[in-house]
Each structure stands twice: as structure tokens, then as C-alpha cells.
Amino acid sequence: MKRPNRTAFFLLVAALLGAGAFLTWYRHVTFEVPFLPGERRQVWSVEAQIDFIAMGEAVTASLAVPGSQPGFELIGEHTASPGYGLAFVENNGARRAEWSIRRAEGRQTLYYRADMMVDPETLEDKVGVPPPIRQVVRDGGPQATAAAQLLQNAEARSANPYTLARELIHEFNQETQTARLLEQEKPRGEWLVELLNQAGVAARVVLALELEDGRRRQSPVQVLQVFDGERYALFNIRSGRQGQRANLLLWEYQSGSLLDVVGGRNSEVNFAMILQEVPINRMLEAGVLPAAQHFLDFSIHSLPLSEQTLFKGILLIPVGVLIVCFMRIFVGLRTSGTFMPVLIALAFIQTSLVTGLVGFLLVVAAGLMIRSYLSKLNLLLVARISTVIISVIIIIAAFSVLSFQLGLTEGLKITFFPMIILAWTIERMSILWEEEGPKEVLVQGGGSLFVALIAYVAMSHPVVRHLTFNFLGLQLVMLALLLVLGNYTGYRLSEFRRFRPLVERG
Amino acid sequence: MRALLDRLFPARAMREIGVLGMNGRNINYISRYNSRQLYPLVDDKLKTKQLALEHGVTTPELIGVISAQHDVRRIAELVKGHDGFCIKPAKGSGGKGILVVARVEDGRFFRTNGTEIPLIDLQRHLSNVLAGLFSLGGAPDVAIIEALIRPDEVFRDYSYAGVPDIRVVVFQGVPVMAMVRLSCAASNGKANLHQGAVGVGLAMDTGRAVCAVQRNRPVFIHPDTGHPLDGLVIPHWHALLELSCACADMTGLGYLGVDLVMDRERGPMLLELNARPGLAIQMANGTGLLPRLRRVEAEPRIVKAGVRERAAFAARHFGTRPAAIAAVA
């Protein structure tokens, strides 16, 4: 008999809409963030997080930092390091950031961020100075003979410095005995450089980051940089694959160390990266990304990068939730588990659509088969679901191994699916199957997948990603929409079908 | 253009008939008239039974309750002396988890369709009930063992392997619409419309069939017995209406589905209550709920009246001409 106060409700909705619209407009006007991802350049923000434990004395930390390079132009650098003095040191081409403090104790965290603008035009440009070629003269010994043999084999099958490098790595992978003998003396990278030098090719081992949007806790990989005159190519020293230059950011390229810490222990560097679309006009004006954050700038861009990458995903969830609500309240689609479609859609974003879809169907189908056997065993519910969870893990492991053996590395992405969700899906579907028959399983399973697909399309759309990440005010707008949707008392689309006989009879 | 839209989305026609939709039911009736704290009374069949006992409402005989896993072994002992029984999860919904044992012979159990159900399967079903497989949100549950209902002779020709039950939607204490659900072969002996049972709408003044549907399509004879449905009249109709009013009073819920059965010996009995009654009753009656609900809302006086008066109000205002079936049959 309680009648909710409509006025208060609509005031709340209006307030949310107003606040959301104002924040969005404010961000648009003040920070010149465009509403559409239009004429813009891609900027990779890469953040290095240095952690170490200071031992209560003077501390110096020196981190190799990148500079402009073919394909990437350094447009801004920021550091966060409370209490530390900072200097950028340049030493024959190698740039390093050096932090120093008189006394520090306990856990220390230092941040360094570089904004690199993707510049495809310079990607094929010449590079400065190749490293000098140093020919080492070896006086016999089993290693020298073995190395000479490898080089000879590789040279016979190659035509230029790049093919020589590739064949050399191939030799190392093929002649495992010899490779092991050589690697006892020094790491493979150094051998490759030495042998290439021997053949008159300039090369060095550099540290590079594989760029992928939204990655956290990444480590740089060792890459072989091989020069052909004034150009160069990058090779993975394990697989011999030539690297995509557009996706590899050279971080340290003077064969120096990545990080030196004096006065601390347990030091480590982790990288987080995020891809931003920045309008050209703003870059022309400011030259760099805005560093200072305004009080009213309710954006998550003031957070450290690793948190930003998290939020880039989290802020998409309301979009998925809104779609699920719309589908259930307005369309009347039945899904199994209220928000399971959102979780599936999130998994699809990680796995890419086709892989995710195939993987999901395979795992659920295999799970249903196992579950149909379990239902004969007369287990208690909790134990049965736990069994299903373990089965799901085994199935996922089996599929990963299988697809890897078949050479389908895409299949490995199946591990991105939340296992508990998969297990519950299987359990529910199985009960549904037993009680209502396979048709209902198809209806609800299909409904969930359909909603998940729509949510995936929306959540992976560039405009949606751009809007949710750049305009926090839109979250309030979505909240208001949800409130209104929650008050919709009209018919659902599915009810037009359901009640049609009534209309036709009357 | 307008006509095409109306054909595709017959919202206007549905509003004219007064069809209540899912969203409208949830917001305008359930969340407005049913206060949350009263839900446990109807969501837990054991509590409903106790409440009915206090208010002198007849319910099927309780044989026993199994509430712990180690009692599951005692089931054979518990039902000794009964030639049939039925297991229900106390917190089950939508007829989920109800297992009917129609016959017990020398310690062997048989379903309604005559197939034997081994003791081990019976015990597994009980463990599933206790683990909460059939309850809302998977909460741990207890199993209720009830004696079987012997349906009234009237239903002999209208029922296949199951007990027909009568659903009355009671709004603010006033019965507004009713139907009887007849189990059939297609529904596996279950009396739930979405499982394929036949729903027969009832005139509120006489308890006579007005219209019938199966799987949303009109039917005129019982699919298994072949008996025409228009001859179906529920006996003791007014006692039944008053019983449904009394059930609404004892719970305090404003929008309630009351499920009643007619026992051969003990007369009308309360089977279970539902705080979220479904919308299929509109299909069975061939008309919408909204005009009747609004009629009650427009008359605040009747809401406070006694049981007898409210039942009479329902009979006076919501009686439907028994035309729909008769015309065709």
C-alpha cells in the first residue's frame, strides 16, 4: 500500500542526468576531449613502476629510459617519486633517469611514464649509428669450433644480414647439443651478436616492450637488433621470428642494464601500458599530454597507469549491465544467470570473438557430458559443483594443450574464461536439461549468448570505449537510465507474442 | 503504417483488453502490495502450513519433515503405512522438485505413470532437496513429505495422472480471477501451464469453465480423456472463494496466488501460496487482469469488508458469460 514518491524519484533521475551531462560537457569544453574518436593520433603511455626495499641509507636508482625512435616519438615524460631528486643523464646515446635521496627506509615505489606518439611515417626511417663491429679472435677450443660450424651452416643458407640472423637463430634451435654447449659459456643473445659481428654484421641485444593495450605487470623482452647499413630489423632470440616494429618499443638499446639500485634490495621493474587516442589539435597546442590534473577533472587519468588500465575495463561493465537490463525488461529475453552474459562478454573481449565463442561452446558441451555422468553418482550439491569446477579446469587445460600442439596458439586464450562462472553455467544448464528438456537449454543458453554477443559488440566498439573511458559523467547518465528502466511498467516485446491469442480472440 | 505497427506490436489492443504485463505486475502490484517481510510465509511451504493450521485452513496431511542429511535414510520407515505420498522442497518454486509416489507396494515405490522408482533415487532426490537444488538462490532447504490428495470425483474425466489444482488470484483480499489447471500426458502429469498442462478459466460467480488453453492455444476438449471442457463446474465454488479470501487474510499479502485442491473426503484444501503469481491465468480466462484489479482499487471499502462480503463481491462483478467454449463445442 506504500506508494513511492514519484516526485523525489524523478528529481533524483533529473539530478543524475544533469550532473552527468554537466561533467561530460565540462570535460569536453575544458579539456577539449572530443566526443568521437576522430582525427587523432595514437599515443602509447608506458609506465615503469620501480619497487625496492631501501636499507636506511643513501639511495640512487638509475633506470634506462627510451627516446624517440623509428615509429615512435617521445612527446612527454612524467615521474612520480616523493622526496627524491631526479635527473636525466645522457651518456653517448643512452638516456637514464636517476633518482637520489639522502636516506630512505622500507618499501619504495618510483614511477616513470613515457608518452610515445605512434608515427608510422618514420617507421621505415634510417636509424642513427649502428654499434661498432667487434671481432673476437678465438683460439680453438670446442666452443669456438662449434660456433664456427653454426655460423658456417647459417651463412650457407642466407643472403643478407637479416636472413643470416634468422638462420643463425634457427641453427641454435635445431642443433640443441651445440647450442647447449655454447650457452654454458654465455647467454644466447651474446653469442648471436658475436657470431653476427664475426660475419661483419652489426647487431646488439636490446630490451623491448611488446605493446598491447591495457597490459599490466609486463617485463621487457630481449630482442636482437640486426643492422643492414642504416636500417635495422628486430628478431626474437628464441623463435627467430622477425618482430613487428609497430608493436615493439625499444626501451634500452645500448646493451646496458635496465635498472641499477644502490642502497636498496629486492628491486624490480614492472611495466603497464595503455593506448590513448589524442586529438591532433591538442597535441599541437600543448606539445605533450596534459600532466597537471584539475580539481574538477573527474577523470581517472590522474591515477597511475596500471590502475587506469584496470579502469578501462571496469568502466565498460555498466554498458554491458545496461544492455542486459534492457534485454530483460524491455525485450523479455530469458538468460541463464542474470549477469552471466556480461561476464561472458568481458571474456570475449580478452579472447577475441571467434576464439571465445568456439571455446565457450566446447567447454560447456564437454562439461555437460561430464555432468550428465555425475548426476548418476548421487553426489551432494556442493560436492557436485566442486567436481564440475575441477572438470572445467581439466577441460580447459586439455583444450589449451591440444590447441597448442595443433599449432593454434589462439586456443590458449580460453584460460581467460572465469572458471567458476563456467562451472555454474554447466550446472544450471544440466539441471535445466533434466527438468525442462533440451529445448529450454537452447532457449536460455542461446539467450545468454545472444545478449553476451550484443554486449560484446557494444563494449568493444571504439566509440563506446572512447566515451566511457574519457567521460566519467556518462556513468551517472547510465545510472539514471537504469533507474528509469527499472520503472518501466509497459509490455515487453516478447509479451506481444505471448498474449497475441488473447488479442486475436477478443 | 499505423495498422502494421499495431499488428506487430499490439500494445493498444492489449491495453484495451487490460492485459497485465510482467513489468506492470512486478512494479504496480507485487512490489507495491506485497511487503518483503511477508514473503517467507509463502516461500516456505512449512511456514505456510503452520500458518494455515493456526487459522483453521485445511491443508494436505503432513507425514513428516526431513531436515538433515542423515535422516534421508529414514524415508522408507517414515512413509510406512501410507500407500502413496509426495515429496516437496519447502522452498521450491514453480513446481520444481515435487516428486509424487502414487503407490507403495512391499516397500517398492511407483510413480504416477506406473514406473518404479528405486529407493536410492528417492534418497538422491531428498539430498538434492536438502542441498537447495530446487530452492530460490540455492539456499539449504528441508523436504516435506505429504499424504496424497484424492481428487474430487468431478475431475475424473478431466485429469490425467495428476491432481488438478485451482489457482485463484486474490487482490487486496478480493478474489479477482481463477483457473483450474489440468495435468495431461503432455505435461507429464504436472499441473504447471508452462510444462504443457491445460489451463481452464473459471467464471467467478459459478465456478464454471469459460475458456481453456494449452501451450497458449485454445483447446476445447481434454487432450487425453477427450472430454469436452465446457461442462466442467467446480463444486463448492463459494466455499472455495471464501477459503481463498481467508488465505489472503492470514498472510497479509496484497497480491497473492492461492493454489487450492478439492479432496474427495476433506473438501477444499490449501496446497500452496504464491507471492508472484504468473500471468498465464489471463490466457486461460481469455481476458486481462487489469480491469478487475482496477475495479478493486476503485473500491477501497470492499477491501476492509469481511470474507463473505468479498467473495460475494467477486461473484457479482467478475462472473464471465460461459460463452467462449460453448459457442464452439
PDB file of C-alpha atoms in Angstrom, chain A residues 222-388:
ATOM      1  CA  GLN A 222      65.336  -9.427 -25.097  1.00  0.00           C
ATOM      2  CA  VAL A 223      65.359  -8.724 -28.795  1.00  0.00           C
ATOM      3  CA  LEU A 224      68.182  -8.997 -31.296  1.00  0.00           C
ATOM      4  CA  GLN A 225      68.618  -5.811 -33.275  1.00  0.00           C
ATOM      5  CA  VAL A 226      70.317  -6.520 -36.588  1.00  0.00           C
ATOM      6  CA  PHE A 227      71.599  -3.689 -38.790  1.00  0.00           C
ATOM      7  CA  ASP A 228      71.705  -3.671 -42.529  1.00  0.00           C
ATOM      8  CA  GLY A 229      73.548  -0.485 -43.296  1.00  0.00           C
ATOM      9  CA  GLU A 230      71.449   2.205 -41.675  1.00  0.00           C
ATOM     10  CA  ARG A 231      68.238   0.239 -41.302  1.00  0.00           C
ATOM     11  CA  TYR A 232      67.518  -2.428 -38.769  1.00  0.00           C
ATOM     12  CA  ALA A 233      65.207  -5.320 -38.014  1.00  0.00           C
ATOM     13  CA  LEU A 234      64.274  -6.932 -34.718  1.00  0.00           C
ATOM     14  CA  PHE A 235      64.349 -10.641 -34.054  1.00  0.00           C
ATOM     15  CA  ASN A 236      63.063 -12.672 -31.169  1.00  0.00           C
ATOM     16  CA  ILE A 237      66.145 -14.503 -29.970  1.00  0.00           C
ATOM     17  CA  ARG A 238      64.207 -17.638 -29.077  1.00  0.00           C
ATOM     18  CA  SER A 239      61.868 -18.149 -32.015  1.00  0.00           C
ATOM     19  CA  GLY A 240      63.799 -16.245 -34.679  1.00  0.00           C
ATOM     20  CA  ARG A 241      60.589 -14.511 -35.713  1.00  0.00           C
ATOM     21  CA  GLN A 242      61.054 -11.042 -37.090  1.00  0.00           C
ATOM     22  CA  GLY A 243      59.302  -8.633 -34.761  1.00  0.00           C
ATOM     23  CA  GLN A 244      56.511  -6.288 -35.785  1.00  0.00           C
ATOM     24  CA  ARG A 245      58.243  -2.996 -35.398  1.00  0.00           C
ATOM     25  CA  ALA A 246      54.969  -1.177 -34.815  1.00  0.00           C
ATOM     26  CA  ASN A 247      54.338  -3.273 -31.712  1.00  0.00           C
ATOM     27  CA  LEU A 248      57.801  -3.241 -30.229  1.00  0.00           C
ATOM     28  CA  LEU A 249      59.001  -0.279 -28.263  1.00  0.00           C
ATOM     29  CA  LEU A 250      62.741  -0.275 -27.673  1.00  0.00           C
ATOM     30  CA  TRP A 251      63.309   0.649 -24.076  1.00  0.00           C
ATOM     31  CA  GLU A 252      67.020   0.146 -23.600  1.00  0.00           C
ATOM     32  CA  TYR A 253      69.338  -0.070 -26.600  1.00  0.00           C
ATOM     33  CA  GLN A 254      72.895   0.442 -25.504  1.00  0.00           C
ATOM     34  CA  SER A 255      73.260  -3.053 -24.113  1.00  0.00           C
ATOM     35  CA  GLY A 256      73.310  -1.551 -20.643  1.00  0.00           C
ATOM     36  CA  SER A 257      71.309  -2.543 -17.611  1.00  0.00           C
ATOM     37  CA  LEU A 258      67.633  -1.785 -17.199  1.00  0.00           C
ATOM     38  CA  LEU A 259      67.799  -0.743 -13.565  1.00  0.00           C
ATOM     39  CA  ASP A 260      70.574  -0.112 -11.077  1.00  0.00           C
ATOM     40  CA  VAL A 261      69.747   0.499  -7.454  1.00  0.00           C
ATOM     41  CA  VAL A 262      72.365   1.429  -4.899  1.00  0.00           C
ATOM     42  CA  GLY A 263      71.203   1.318  -1.287  1.00  0.00           C
ATOM     43  CA  GLY A 264      68.211  -0.931  -1.872  1.00  0.00           C
ATOM     44  CA  ARG A 265      67.440  -4.575  -2.343  1.00  0.00           C
ATOM     45  CA  ASN A 266      64.760  -6.742  -3.980  1.00  0.00           C
ATOM     46  CA  SER A 267      64.383  -4.213  -6.748  1.00  0.00           C
ATOM     47  CA  GLU A 268      62.086  -4.883  -9.657  1.00  0.00           C
ATOM     48  CA  VAL A 269      60.560  -3.031 -12.589  1.00  0.00           C
ATOM     49  CA  ASN A 270      57.098  -3.643 -13.941  1.00  0.00           C
ATOM     50  CA  PHE A 271      55.582  -2.035 -16.976  1.00  0.00           C
ATOM     51  CA  ALA A 272      52.000  -1.067 -17.635  1.00  0.00           C
ATOM     52  CA  MET A 273      50.806   0.366 -20.897  1.00  0.00           C
ATOM     53  CA  ILE A 274      47.714   1.940 -22.297  1.00  0.00           C
ATOM     54  CA  LEU A 275      46.784   3.158 -25.738  1.00  0.00           C
ATOM     55  CA  GLN A 276      45.223   6.580 -25.912  1.00  0.00           C
ATOM     56  CA  GLU A 277      43.723   8.396 -28.802  1.00  0.00           C
ATOM     57  CA  VAL A 278      44.700  12.026 -28.639  1.00  0.00           C
ATOM     58  CA  PRO A 279      43.357  14.663 -31.000  1.00  0.00           C
ATOM     59  CA  ILE A 280      45.988  16.231 -33.165  1.00  0.00           C
ATOM     60  CA  ASN A 281      44.981  19.803 -32.416  1.00  0.00           C
ATOM     61  CA  ARG A 282      45.509  19.304 -28.705  1.00  0.00           C
ATOM     62  CA  MET A 283      48.934  17.872 -29.236  1.00  0.00           C
ATOM     63  CA  LEU A 284      49.851  20.737 -31.491  1.00  0.00           C
ATOM     64  CA  GLU A 285      48.783  23.209 -28.812  1.00  0.00           C
ATOM     65  CA  ALA A 286      50.301  21.641 -25.779  1.00  0.00           C
ATOM     66  CA  GLY A 287      53.027  19.640 -27.348  1.00  0.00           C
ATOM     67  CA  VAL A 288      52.558  16.959 -24.741  1.00  0.00           C
ATOM     68  CA  LEU A 289      49.752  15.267 -22.869  1.00  0.00           C
ATOM     69  CA  PRO A 290      48.415  17.339 -20.024  1.00  0.00           C
ATOM     70  CA  ALA A 291      50.271  16.457 -16.904  1.00  0.00           C
ATOM     71  CA  ALA A 292      48.628  18.661 -14.325  1.00  0.00           C
ATOM     72  CA  GLN A 293      45.246  17.471 -13.132  1.00  0.00           C
ATOM     73  CA  HIS A 294      42.500  19.902 -12.355  1.00  0.00           C
ATOM     74  CA  PHE A 295      40.344  19.552  -9.268  1.00  0.00           C
ATOM     75  CA  LEU A 296      37.160  19.264 -11.302  1.00  0.00           C
ATOM     76  CA  ASP A 297      38.713  16.834 -13.707  1.00  0.00           C
ATOM     77  CA  PHE A 298      36.754  13.803 -12.624  1.00  0.00           C
ATOM     78  CA  SER A 299      38.702  11.517 -14.817  1.00  0.00           C
ATOM     79  CA  ILE A 300      40.697   8.522 -13.942  1.00  0.00           C
ATOM     80  CA  HIS A 301      43.576   9.912 -15.904  1.00  0.00           C
ATOM     81  CA  SER A 302      45.082  11.185 -12.683  1.00  0.00           C
ATOM     82  CA  LEU A 303      45.648   7.611 -11.477  1.00  0.00           C
ATOM     83  CA  PRO A 304      48.820   5.623 -12.134  1.00  0.00           C
ATOM     84  CA  LEU A 305      48.735   3.860 -15.478  1.00  0.00           C
ATOM     85  CA  SER A 306      48.350   0.385 -14.083  1.00  0.00           C
ATOM     86  CA  GLU A 307      45.127   1.466 -12.348  1.00  0.00           C
ATOM     87  CA  GLN A 308      43.986   3.261 -15.463  1.00  0.00           C
ATOM     88  CA  THR A 309      44.271   0.082 -17.482  1.00  0.00           C
ATOM     89  CA  LEU A 310      42.109  -1.656 -14.893  1.00  0.00           C
ATOM     90  CA  PHE A 311      39.501   1.072 -15.108  1.00  0.00           C
ATOM     91  CA  LYS A 312      39.444   0.993 -18.855  1.00  0.00           C
ATOM     92  CA  GLY A 313      37.852  -2.425 -18.470  1.00  0.00           C
ATOM     93  CA  ILE A 314      35.781  -1.722 -15.368  1.00  0.00           C
ATOM     94  CA  LEU A 315      34.130   1.357 -16.866  1.00  0.00           C
ATOM     95  CA  LEU A 316      32.780  -0.779 -19.689  1.00  0.00           C
ATOM     96  CA  ILE A 317      30.845  -3.044 -17.342  1.00  0.00           C
ATOM     97  CA  PRO A 318      27.956  -0.567 -16.865  1.00  0.00           C
ATOM     98  CA  VAL A 319      27.419  -0.623 -20.629  1.00  0.00           C
ATOM     99  CA  GLY A 320      27.047  -4.401 -20.535  1.00  0.00           C
ATOM    100  CA  VAL A 321      24.817  -4.250 -17.464  1.00  0.00           C
ATOM    101  CA  LEU A 322      22.603  -1.680 -19.149  1.00  0.00           C
ATOM    102  CA  ILE A 323      22.242  -3.935 -22.177  1.00  0.00           C
ATOM    103  CA  VAL A 324      21.316  -6.914 -20.022  1.00  0.00           C
ATOM    104  CA  CYS A 325      18.676  -4.849 -18.194  1.00  0.00           C
ATOM    105  CA  PHE A 326      17.297  -3.584 -21.478  1.00  0.00           C
ATOM    106  CA  MET A 327      17.108  -7.094 -22.903  1.00  0.00           C
ATOM    107  CA  ARG A 328      15.362  -8.496 -19.865  1.00  0.00           C
ATOM    108  CA  ILE A 329      12.980  -5.644 -19.070  1.00  0.00           C
ATOM    109  CA  PHE A 330      12.186  -4.334 -22.498  1.00  0.00           C
ATOM    110  CA  VAL A 331      12.653  -7.320 -24.773  1.00  0.00           C
ATOM    111  CA  GLY A 332      11.951 -10.099 -22.295  1.00  0.00           C
ATOM    112  CA  LEU A 333      14.825 -12.374 -23.269  1.00  0.00           C
ATOM    113  CA  ARG A 334      15.492 -15.146 -20.832  1.00  0.00           C
ATOM    114  CA  THR A 335      19.114 -15.597 -19.861  1.00  0.00           C
ATOM    115  CA  SER A 336      20.580 -18.145 -17.527  1.00  0.00           C
ATOM    116  CA  GLY A 337      22.054 -16.234 -14.624  1.00  0.00           C
ATOM    117  CA  THR A 338      21.282 -12.538 -14.542  1.00  0.00           C
ATOM    118  CA  PHE A 339      24.627 -11.026 -15.363  1.00  0.00           C
ATOM    119  CA  MET A 340      26.387 -14.028 -16.786  1.00  0.00           C
ATOM    120  CA  PRO A 341      26.165 -12.501 -20.289  1.00  0.00           C
ATOM    121  CA  VAL A 342      28.268  -9.531 -19.132  1.00  0.00           C
ATOM    122  CA  LEU A 343      30.939 -11.832 -17.764  1.00  0.00           C
ATOM    123  CA  ILE A 344      30.950 -13.840 -20.982  1.00  0.00           C
ATOM    124  CA  ALA A 345      31.207 -10.623 -22.994  1.00  0.00           C
ATOM    125  CA  LEU A 346      34.168  -9.490 -20.855  1.00  0.00           C
ATOM    126  CA  ALA A 347      35.830 -12.825 -21.535  1.00  0.00           C
ATOM    127  CA  PHE A 348      35.150 -12.409 -25.267  1.00  0.00           C
ATOM    128  CA  ILE A 349      36.941  -9.066 -25.185  1.00  0.00           C
ATOM    129  CA  GLN A 350      40.028 -10.809 -23.848  1.00  0.00           C
ATOM    130  CA  THR A 351      39.879 -13.819 -26.133  1.00  0.00           C
ATOM    131  CA  SER A 352      38.597 -12.211 -29.343  1.00  0.00           C
ATOM    132  CA  LEU A 353      35.147 -13.204 -30.506  1.00  0.00           C
ATOM    133  CA  VAL A 354      35.518 -16.344 -32.597  1.00  0.00           C
ATOM    134  CA  THR A 355      38.030 -17.991 -30.275  1.00  0.00           C
ATOM    135  CA  GLY A 356      35.888 -17.140 -27.283  1.00  0.00           C
ATOM    136  CA  LEU A 357      32.682 -18.385 -28.832  1.00  0.00           C
ATOM    137  CA  VAL A 358      34.162 -21.658 -30.005  1.00  0.00           C
ATOM    138  CA  GLY A 359      35.974 -22.164 -26.720  1.00  0.00           C
ATOM    139  CA  PHE A 360      32.893 -21.393 -24.656  1.00  0.00           C
ATOM    140  CA  LEU A 361      30.706 -23.798 -26.607  1.00  0.00           C
ATOM    141  CA  LEU A 362      33.349 -26.535 -26.472  1.00  0.00           C
ATOM    142  CA  VAL A 363      33.888 -26.205 -22.729  1.00  0.00           C
ATOM    143  CA  VAL A 364      30.174 -26.090 -21.923  1.00  0.00           C
ATOM    144  CA  ALA A 365      29.431 -29.046 -24.210  1.00  0.00           C
ATOM    145  CA  ALA A 366      32.231 -31.133 -22.712  1.00  0.00           C
ATOM    146  CA  GLY A 367      31.163 -30.051 -19.241  1.00  0.00           C
ATOM    147  CA  LEU A 368      27.562 -31.079 -19.872  1.00  0.00           C
ATOM    148  CA  MET A 369      28.726 -34.527 -20.894  1.00  0.00           C
ATOM    149  CA  ILE A 370      30.741 -34.938 -17.709  1.00  0.00           C
ATOM    150  CA  ARG A 371      27.897 -33.504 -15.673  1.00  0.00           C
ATOM    151  CA  SER A 372      25.407 -35.994 -17.114  1.00  0.00           C
ATOM    152  CA  TYR A 373      27.600 -38.769 -15.752  1.00  0.00           C
ATOM    153  CA  LEU A 374      27.910 -37.016 -12.380  1.00  0.00           C
ATOM    154  CA  SER A 375      24.161 -36.878 -11.992  1.00  0.00           C
ATOM    155  CA  LYS A 376      24.171 -40.674 -11.865  1.00  0.00           C
ATOM    156  CA  LEU A 377      26.611 -40.688  -8.955  1.00  0.00           C
ATOM    157  CA  ASN A 378      24.184 -39.316  -6.383  1.00  0.00           C
ATOM    158  CA  LEU A 379      26.543 -36.616  -5.046  1.00  0.00           C
ATOM    159  CA  LEU A 380      25.678 -33.802  -2.672  1.00  0.00           C
ATOM    160  CA  LEU A 381      25.146 -30.488  -4.430  1.00  0.00           C
ATOM    161  CA  VAL A 382      28.229 -28.651  -3.156  1.00  0.00           C
ATOM    162  CA  ALA A 383      30.482 -31.598  -3.911  1.00  0.00           C
ATOM    163  CA  ARG A 384      28.972 -31.940  -7.365  1.00  0.00           C
ATOM    164  CA  ILE A 385      29.560 -28.309  -8.278  1.00  0.00           C
ATOM    165  CA  SER A 386      33.123 -28.551  -6.961  1.00  0.00           C
ATOM    166  CA  THR A 387      33.581 -31.585  -9.173  1.00  0.00           C
ATOM    167  CA  VAL A 388      32.290 -29.620 -12.129  1.00  0.00           C
TER     168      VAL A 388
END
